[in-house]
Coordinates of C-alpha atoms in Angstrom, one line a residue:
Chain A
X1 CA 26.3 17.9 -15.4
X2 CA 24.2 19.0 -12.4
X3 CA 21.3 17.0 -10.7
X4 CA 18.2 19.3 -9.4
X5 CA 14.9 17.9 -7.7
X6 CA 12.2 19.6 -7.4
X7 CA 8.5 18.6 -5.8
X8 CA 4.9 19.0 -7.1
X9 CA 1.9 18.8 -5.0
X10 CA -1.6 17.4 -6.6
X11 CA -5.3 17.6 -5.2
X12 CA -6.9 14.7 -6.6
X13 CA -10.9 14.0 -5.7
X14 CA -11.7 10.6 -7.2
X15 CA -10.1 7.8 -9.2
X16 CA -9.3 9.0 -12.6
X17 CA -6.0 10.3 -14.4
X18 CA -4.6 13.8 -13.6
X19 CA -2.7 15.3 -16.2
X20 CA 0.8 16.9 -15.1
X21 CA 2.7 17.1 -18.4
X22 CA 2.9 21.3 -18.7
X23 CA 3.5 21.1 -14.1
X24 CA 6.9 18.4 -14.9
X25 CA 8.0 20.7 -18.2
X26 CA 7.8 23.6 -16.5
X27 CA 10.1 22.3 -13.6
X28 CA 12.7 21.6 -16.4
X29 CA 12.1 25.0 -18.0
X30 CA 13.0 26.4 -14.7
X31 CA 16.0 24.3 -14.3
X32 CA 17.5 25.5 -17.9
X33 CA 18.5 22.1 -18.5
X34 CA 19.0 21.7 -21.8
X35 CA 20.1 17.9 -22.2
X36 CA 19.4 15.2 -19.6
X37 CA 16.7 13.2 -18.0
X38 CA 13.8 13.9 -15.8
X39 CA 12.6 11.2 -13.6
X40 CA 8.8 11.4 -12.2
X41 CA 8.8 9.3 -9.2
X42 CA 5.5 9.9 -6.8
X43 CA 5.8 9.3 -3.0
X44 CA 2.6 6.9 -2.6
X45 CA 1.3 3.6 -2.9
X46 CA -1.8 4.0 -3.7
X47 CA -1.4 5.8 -7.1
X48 CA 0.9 6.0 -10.0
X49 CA 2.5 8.0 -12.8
X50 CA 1.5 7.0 -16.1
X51 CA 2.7 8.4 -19.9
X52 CA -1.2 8.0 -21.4
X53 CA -3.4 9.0 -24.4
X54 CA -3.4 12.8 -24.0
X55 CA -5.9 14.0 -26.8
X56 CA -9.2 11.6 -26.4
X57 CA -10.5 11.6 -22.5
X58 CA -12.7 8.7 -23.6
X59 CA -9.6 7.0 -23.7
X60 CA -8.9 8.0 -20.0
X61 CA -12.6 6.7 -19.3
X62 CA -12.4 3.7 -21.0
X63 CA -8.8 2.9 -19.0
X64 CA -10.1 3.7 -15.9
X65 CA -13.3 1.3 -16.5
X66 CA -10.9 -1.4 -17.5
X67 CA -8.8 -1.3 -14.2
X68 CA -11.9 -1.5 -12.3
X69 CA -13.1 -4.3 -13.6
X70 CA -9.5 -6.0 -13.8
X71 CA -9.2 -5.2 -9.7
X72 CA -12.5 -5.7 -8.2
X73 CA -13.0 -3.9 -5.2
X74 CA -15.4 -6.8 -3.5
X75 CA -12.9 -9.1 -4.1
X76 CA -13.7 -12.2 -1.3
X77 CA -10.2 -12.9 -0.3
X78 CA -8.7 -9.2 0.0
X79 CA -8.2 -9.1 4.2
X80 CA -6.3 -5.5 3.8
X81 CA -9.5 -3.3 4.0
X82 CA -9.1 -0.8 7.4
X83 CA -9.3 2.2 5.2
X84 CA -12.2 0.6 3.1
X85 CA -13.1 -1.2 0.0
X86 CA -10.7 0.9 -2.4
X87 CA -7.7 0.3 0.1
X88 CA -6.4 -2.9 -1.5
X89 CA -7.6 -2.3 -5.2
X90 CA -5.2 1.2 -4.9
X91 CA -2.1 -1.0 -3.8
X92 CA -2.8 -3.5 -7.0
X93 CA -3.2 -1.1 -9.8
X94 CA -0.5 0.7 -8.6
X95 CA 2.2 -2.2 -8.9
X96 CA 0.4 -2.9 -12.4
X97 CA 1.4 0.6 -13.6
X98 CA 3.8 2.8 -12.5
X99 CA 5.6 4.6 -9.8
X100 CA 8.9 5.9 -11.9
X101 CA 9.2 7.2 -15.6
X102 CA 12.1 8.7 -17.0
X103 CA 12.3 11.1 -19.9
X104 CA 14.5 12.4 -22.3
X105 CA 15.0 15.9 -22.3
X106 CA 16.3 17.7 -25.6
X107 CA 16.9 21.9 -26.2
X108 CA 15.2 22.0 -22.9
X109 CA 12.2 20.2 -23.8
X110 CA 10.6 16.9 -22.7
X111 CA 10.6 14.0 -26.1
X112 CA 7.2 13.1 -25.6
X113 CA 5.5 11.6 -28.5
X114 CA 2.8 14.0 -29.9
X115 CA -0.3 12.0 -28.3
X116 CA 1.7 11.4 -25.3
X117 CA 0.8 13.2 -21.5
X118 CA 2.2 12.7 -18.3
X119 CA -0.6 11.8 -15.9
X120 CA -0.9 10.7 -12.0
X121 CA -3.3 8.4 -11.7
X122 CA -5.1 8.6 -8.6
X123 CA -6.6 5.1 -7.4
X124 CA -8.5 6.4 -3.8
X125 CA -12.1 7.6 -3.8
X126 CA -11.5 10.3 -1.6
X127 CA -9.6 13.6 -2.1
X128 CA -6.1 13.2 -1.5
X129 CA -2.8 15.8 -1.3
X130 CA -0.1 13.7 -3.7
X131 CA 3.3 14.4 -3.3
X132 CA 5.7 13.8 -6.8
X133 CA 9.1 14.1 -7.0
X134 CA 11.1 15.8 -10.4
X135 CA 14.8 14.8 -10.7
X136 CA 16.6 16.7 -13.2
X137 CA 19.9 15.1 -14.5
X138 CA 21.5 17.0 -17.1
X139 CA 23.7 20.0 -18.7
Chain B
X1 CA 29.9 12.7 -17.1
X2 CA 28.3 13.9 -20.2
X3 CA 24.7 12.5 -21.7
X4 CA 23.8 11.4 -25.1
X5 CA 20.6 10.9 -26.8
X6 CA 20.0 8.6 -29.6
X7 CA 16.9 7.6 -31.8
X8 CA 15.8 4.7 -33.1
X9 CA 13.2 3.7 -35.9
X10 CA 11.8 0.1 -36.0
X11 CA 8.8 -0.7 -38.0
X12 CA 6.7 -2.8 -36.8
X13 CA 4.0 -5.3 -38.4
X14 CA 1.4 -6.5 -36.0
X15 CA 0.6 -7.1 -33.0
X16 CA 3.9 -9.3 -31.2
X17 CA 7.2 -8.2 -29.6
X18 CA 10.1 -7.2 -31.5
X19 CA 14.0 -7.5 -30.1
X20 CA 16.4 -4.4 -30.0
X21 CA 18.7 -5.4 -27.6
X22 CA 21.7 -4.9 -30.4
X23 CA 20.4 -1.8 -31.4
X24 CA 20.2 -0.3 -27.9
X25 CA 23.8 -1.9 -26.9
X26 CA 25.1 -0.3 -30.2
X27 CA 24.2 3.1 -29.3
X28 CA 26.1 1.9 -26.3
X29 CA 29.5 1.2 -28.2
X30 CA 28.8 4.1 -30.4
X31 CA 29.0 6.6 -27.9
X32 CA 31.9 5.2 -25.9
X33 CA 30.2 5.6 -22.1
X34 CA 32.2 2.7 -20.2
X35 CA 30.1 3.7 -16.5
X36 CA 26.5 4.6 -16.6
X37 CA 22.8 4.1 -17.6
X38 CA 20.6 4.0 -20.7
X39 CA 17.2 4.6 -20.3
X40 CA 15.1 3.4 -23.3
X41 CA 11.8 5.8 -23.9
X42 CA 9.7 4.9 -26.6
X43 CA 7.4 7.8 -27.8
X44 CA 4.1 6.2 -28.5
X45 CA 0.8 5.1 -26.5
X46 CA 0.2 2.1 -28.7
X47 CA 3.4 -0.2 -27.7
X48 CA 5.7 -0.4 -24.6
X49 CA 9.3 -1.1 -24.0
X50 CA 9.7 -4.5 -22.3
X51 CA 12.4 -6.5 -21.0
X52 CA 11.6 -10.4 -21.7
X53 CA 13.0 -14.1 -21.8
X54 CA 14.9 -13.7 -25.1
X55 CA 15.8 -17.2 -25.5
X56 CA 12.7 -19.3 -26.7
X57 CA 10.5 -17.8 -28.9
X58 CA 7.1 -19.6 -27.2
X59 CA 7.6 -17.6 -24.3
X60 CA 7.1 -14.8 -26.3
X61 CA 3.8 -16.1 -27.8
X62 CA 2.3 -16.8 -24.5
X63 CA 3.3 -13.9 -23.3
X64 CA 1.3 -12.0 -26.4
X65 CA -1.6 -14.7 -26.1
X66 CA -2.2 -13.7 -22.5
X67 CA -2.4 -10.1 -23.1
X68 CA -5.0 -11.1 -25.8
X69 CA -7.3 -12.5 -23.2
X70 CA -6.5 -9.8 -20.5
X71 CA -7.4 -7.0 -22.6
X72 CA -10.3 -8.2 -25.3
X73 CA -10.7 -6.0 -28.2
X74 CA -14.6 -6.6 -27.7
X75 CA -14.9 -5.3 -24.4
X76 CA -18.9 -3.6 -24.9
X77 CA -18.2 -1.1 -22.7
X78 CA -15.1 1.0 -24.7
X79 CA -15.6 3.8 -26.5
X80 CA -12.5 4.9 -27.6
X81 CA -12.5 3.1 -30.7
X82 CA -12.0 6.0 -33.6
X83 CA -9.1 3.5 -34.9
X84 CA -10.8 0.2 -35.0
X85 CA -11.1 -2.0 -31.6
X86 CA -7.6 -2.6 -31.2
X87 CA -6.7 1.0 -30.8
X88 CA -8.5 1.1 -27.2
X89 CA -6.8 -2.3 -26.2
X90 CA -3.4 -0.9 -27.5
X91 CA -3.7 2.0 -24.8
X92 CA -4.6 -0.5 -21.9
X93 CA -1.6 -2.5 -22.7
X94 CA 0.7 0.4 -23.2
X95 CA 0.0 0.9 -19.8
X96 CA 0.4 -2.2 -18.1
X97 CA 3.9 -2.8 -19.6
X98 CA 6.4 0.2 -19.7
X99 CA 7.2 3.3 -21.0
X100 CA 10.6 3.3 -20.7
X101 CA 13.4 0.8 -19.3
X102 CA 16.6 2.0 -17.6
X103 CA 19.3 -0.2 -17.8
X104 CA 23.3 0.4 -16.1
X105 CA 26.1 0.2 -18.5
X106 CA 29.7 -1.7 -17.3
X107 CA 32.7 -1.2 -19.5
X108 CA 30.4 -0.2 -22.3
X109 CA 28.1 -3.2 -21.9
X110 CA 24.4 -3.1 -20.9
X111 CA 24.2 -5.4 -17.6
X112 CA 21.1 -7.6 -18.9
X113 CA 20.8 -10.6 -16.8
X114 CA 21.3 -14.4 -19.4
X115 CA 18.4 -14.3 -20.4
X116 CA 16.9 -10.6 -20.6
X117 CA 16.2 -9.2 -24.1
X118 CA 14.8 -5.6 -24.6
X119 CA 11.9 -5.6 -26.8
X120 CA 9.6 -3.3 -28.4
X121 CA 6.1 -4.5 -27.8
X122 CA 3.5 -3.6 -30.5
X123 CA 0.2 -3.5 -29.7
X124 CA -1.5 -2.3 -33.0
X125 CA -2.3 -4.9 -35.8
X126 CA -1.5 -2.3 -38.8
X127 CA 2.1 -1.8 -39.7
X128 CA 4.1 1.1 -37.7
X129 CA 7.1 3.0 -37.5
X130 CA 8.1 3.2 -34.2
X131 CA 10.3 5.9 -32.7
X132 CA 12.8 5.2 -29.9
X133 CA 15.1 7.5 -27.9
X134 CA 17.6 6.5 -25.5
X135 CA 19.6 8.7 -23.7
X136 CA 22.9 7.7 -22.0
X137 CA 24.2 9.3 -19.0
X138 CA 28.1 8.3 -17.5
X139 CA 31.5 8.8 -18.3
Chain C
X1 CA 29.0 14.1 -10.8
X2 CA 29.3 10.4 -10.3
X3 CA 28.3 7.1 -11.3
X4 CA 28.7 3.9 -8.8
X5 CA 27.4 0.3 -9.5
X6 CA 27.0 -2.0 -6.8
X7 CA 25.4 -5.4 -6.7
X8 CA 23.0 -7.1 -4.5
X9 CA 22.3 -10.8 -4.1
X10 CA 18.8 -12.3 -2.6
X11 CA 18.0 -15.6 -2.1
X12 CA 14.4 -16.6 -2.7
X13 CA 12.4 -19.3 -1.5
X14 CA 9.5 -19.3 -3.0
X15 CA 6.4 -17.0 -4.5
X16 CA 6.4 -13.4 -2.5
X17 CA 7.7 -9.8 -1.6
X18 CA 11.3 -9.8 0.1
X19 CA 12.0 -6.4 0.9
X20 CA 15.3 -4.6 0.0
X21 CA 15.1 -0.7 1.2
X22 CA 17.3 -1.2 4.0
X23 CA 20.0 -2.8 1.4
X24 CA 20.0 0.0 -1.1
X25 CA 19.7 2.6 1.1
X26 CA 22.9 0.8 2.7
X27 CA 24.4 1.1 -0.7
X28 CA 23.3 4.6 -0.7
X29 CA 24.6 5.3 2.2
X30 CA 28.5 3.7 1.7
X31 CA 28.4 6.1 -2.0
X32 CA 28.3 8.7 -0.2
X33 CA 26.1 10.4 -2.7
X34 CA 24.1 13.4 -1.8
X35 CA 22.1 14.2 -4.4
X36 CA 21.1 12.5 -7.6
X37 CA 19.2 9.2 -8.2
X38 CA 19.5 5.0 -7.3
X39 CA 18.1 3.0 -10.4
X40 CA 17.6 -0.8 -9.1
X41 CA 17.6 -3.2 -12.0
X42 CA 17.0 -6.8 -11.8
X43 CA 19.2 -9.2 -13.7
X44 CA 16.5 -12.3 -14.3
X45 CA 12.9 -12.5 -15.9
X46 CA 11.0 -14.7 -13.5
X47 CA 11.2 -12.2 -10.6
X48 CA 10.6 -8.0 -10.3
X49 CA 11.4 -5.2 -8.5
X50 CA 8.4 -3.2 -6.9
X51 CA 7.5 0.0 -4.6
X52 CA 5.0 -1.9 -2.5
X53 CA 3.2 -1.0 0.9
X54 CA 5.8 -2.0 3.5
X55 CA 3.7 -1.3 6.9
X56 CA 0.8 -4.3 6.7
X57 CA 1.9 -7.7 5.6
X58 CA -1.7 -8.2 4.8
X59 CA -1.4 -6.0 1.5
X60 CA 1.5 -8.0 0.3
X61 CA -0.3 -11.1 1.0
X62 CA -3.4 -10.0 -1.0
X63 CA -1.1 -8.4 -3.8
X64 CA 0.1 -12.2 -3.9
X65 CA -2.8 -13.9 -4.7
X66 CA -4.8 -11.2 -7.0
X67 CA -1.6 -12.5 -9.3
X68 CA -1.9 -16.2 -8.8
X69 CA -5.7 -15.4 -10.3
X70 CA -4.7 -12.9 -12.4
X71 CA -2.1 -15.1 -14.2
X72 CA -3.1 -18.7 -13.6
X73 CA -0.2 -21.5 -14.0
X74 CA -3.1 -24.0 -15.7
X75 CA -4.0 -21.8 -18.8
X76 CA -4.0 -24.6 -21.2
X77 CA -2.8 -22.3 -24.3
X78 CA 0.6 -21.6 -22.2
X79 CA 3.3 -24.1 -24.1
X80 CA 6.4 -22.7 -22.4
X81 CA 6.5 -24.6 -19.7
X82 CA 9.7 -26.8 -20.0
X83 CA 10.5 -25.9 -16.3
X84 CA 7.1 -26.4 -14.6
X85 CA 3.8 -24.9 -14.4
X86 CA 5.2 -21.2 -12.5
X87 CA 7.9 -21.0 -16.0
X88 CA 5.5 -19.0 -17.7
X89 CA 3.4 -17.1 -15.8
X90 CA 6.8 -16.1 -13.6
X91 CA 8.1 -14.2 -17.1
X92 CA 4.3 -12.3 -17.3
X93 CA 4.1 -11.5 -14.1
X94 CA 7.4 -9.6 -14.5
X95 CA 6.0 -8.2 -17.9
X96 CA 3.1 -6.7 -15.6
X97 CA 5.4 -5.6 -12.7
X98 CA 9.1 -3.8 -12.9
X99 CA 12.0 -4.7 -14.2
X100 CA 13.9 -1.5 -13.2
X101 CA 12.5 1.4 -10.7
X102 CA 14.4 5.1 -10.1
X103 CA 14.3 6.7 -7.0
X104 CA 15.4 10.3 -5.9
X105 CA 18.1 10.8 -3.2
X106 CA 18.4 13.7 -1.0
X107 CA 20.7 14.5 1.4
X108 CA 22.1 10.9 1.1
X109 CA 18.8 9.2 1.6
X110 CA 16.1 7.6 -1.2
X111 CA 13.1 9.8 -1.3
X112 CA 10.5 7.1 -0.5
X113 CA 7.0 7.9 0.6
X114 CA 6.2 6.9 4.3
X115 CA 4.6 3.9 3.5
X116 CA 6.8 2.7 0.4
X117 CA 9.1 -0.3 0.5
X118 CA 11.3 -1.6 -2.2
X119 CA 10.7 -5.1 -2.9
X120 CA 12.0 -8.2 -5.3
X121 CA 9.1 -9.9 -6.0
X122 CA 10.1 -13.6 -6.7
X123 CA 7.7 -15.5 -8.8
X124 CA 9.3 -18.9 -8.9
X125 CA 8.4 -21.4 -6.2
X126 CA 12.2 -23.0 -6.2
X127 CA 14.7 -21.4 -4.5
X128 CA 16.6 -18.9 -6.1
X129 CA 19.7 -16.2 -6.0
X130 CA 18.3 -13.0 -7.4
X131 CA 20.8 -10.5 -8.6
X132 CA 19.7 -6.9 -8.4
X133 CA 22.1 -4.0 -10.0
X134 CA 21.8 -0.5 -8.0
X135 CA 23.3 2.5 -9.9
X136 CA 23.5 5.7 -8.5
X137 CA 24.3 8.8 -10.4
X138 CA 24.8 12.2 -8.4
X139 CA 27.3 14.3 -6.5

């Protein structure tokens, strides 16, 4: 059993989902892994990793509509706005999703389900650098 | 240390949460891991793994009536609905909940609190089967 | 490789974020683990465990009461409410939030970003002792 972490870096420009299923599988294919976990963990709080509809993007658009209508950005009674109107929403929708996921790996591959994608989910208007984390426990 | 992966197959019918506490803890005993973790993926973008009050079935309802109202199956401004309008709802709530659960393992026992079932949440009114991995890692 | 359990208790009092980095990282710390993973699992379902902006009390204020709107304790279809109006919306809230998070360790210390925290999340207005399971698996 060996443990083996590894980091990816994303440019995001906008909220919407960014897909990094084929970034995380080929830090296990590096690895050689062949049985074990990896556990996606990102280093921000103002977006998440999410396991999402990979085939339709009018799913994605149709998510993304929902969340921000569900967290208003104008919200009256928000007072945590220095860095603007999309500060306090970002913080929200990311303790509504997800900052961990943890997935099996098998023969070296990830067990995602066939319509299933790894995403990060970026909650801030502007362009960002996002920093993930990939730990590799396995054999 | 060493790390086993399981499956499991529920089939589902409808839209409510379904317990599989046993089955999870019985991959447990199974594999004979006294130390360690299971972490519980399920392989779909339609339901969620969630951990819930096990004890009085109401909960449960409320819990499934909320989600109802958060996420309308009418909303006019989805268009992911290839499946019927709960299929967009499905993915909304998929994300909202969890993807996977990990859970530490005692002497062979999962450490859920009193009251803490693990439950498969089905979002999709048509009957499923549901596929399930989890993947023990201790010694 | 390794596996350790340790256990943390909090006491509560009353609807908000208590932060607990400094206490894992403590447990961290005494492990004397240098590379692997720390899950954190909590034992209860009226309370969660979060990565939450630790540098402005504001955000955790305003992350407060978007869920007393979000989840209101009048809904008048709620009927689980044997132990007060904050029974039921205390087991959603947690349905919405974390029951379990997994962070990387490096070098003996939990890979958070600059500005994450780990917090319970109480959402009970009674008092309460929160038990929270850390697990960490790595060499």
């Amino acid at each position: 059993m060996h443990v083996y972490h590894d980091q990816l870096e994303v440019r995001t420009n906008g909220k919407k989902l960014y897909e990094i299923t084929d970034d995380v599988q080929s830090k296990v294919g590096n690895r050689g892994v062949r049985n074990g976990t990896v556990t996606i963990f990102i280093q921000h709080t103002s977006c998440s990793i999410v396991v999402m509809e990979n085939a339709d993007p009018t799913a994605r658009r149709d998510l993304e509509n929902f969340l921000d209508r569900l967290v208003p950005e104008d919200a009256d009674y928000f007072t945590h706005d220095s860095e603007g109107s999309d500060d306090m929403p970002s913080h929200i929708r990311m303790v509504l999703t997800h900052t961990s996921e943890t997935v099996p790996i098998v023969d070296g591959k990830m067990q995602l389900g066939t319509w299933q994608g790894i995403f990060l989910f970026e909650h801030r208007r502007a362009p960002h650098r996002r920093r993930i984390f990939t730990t590799i426990i396995g054999e």
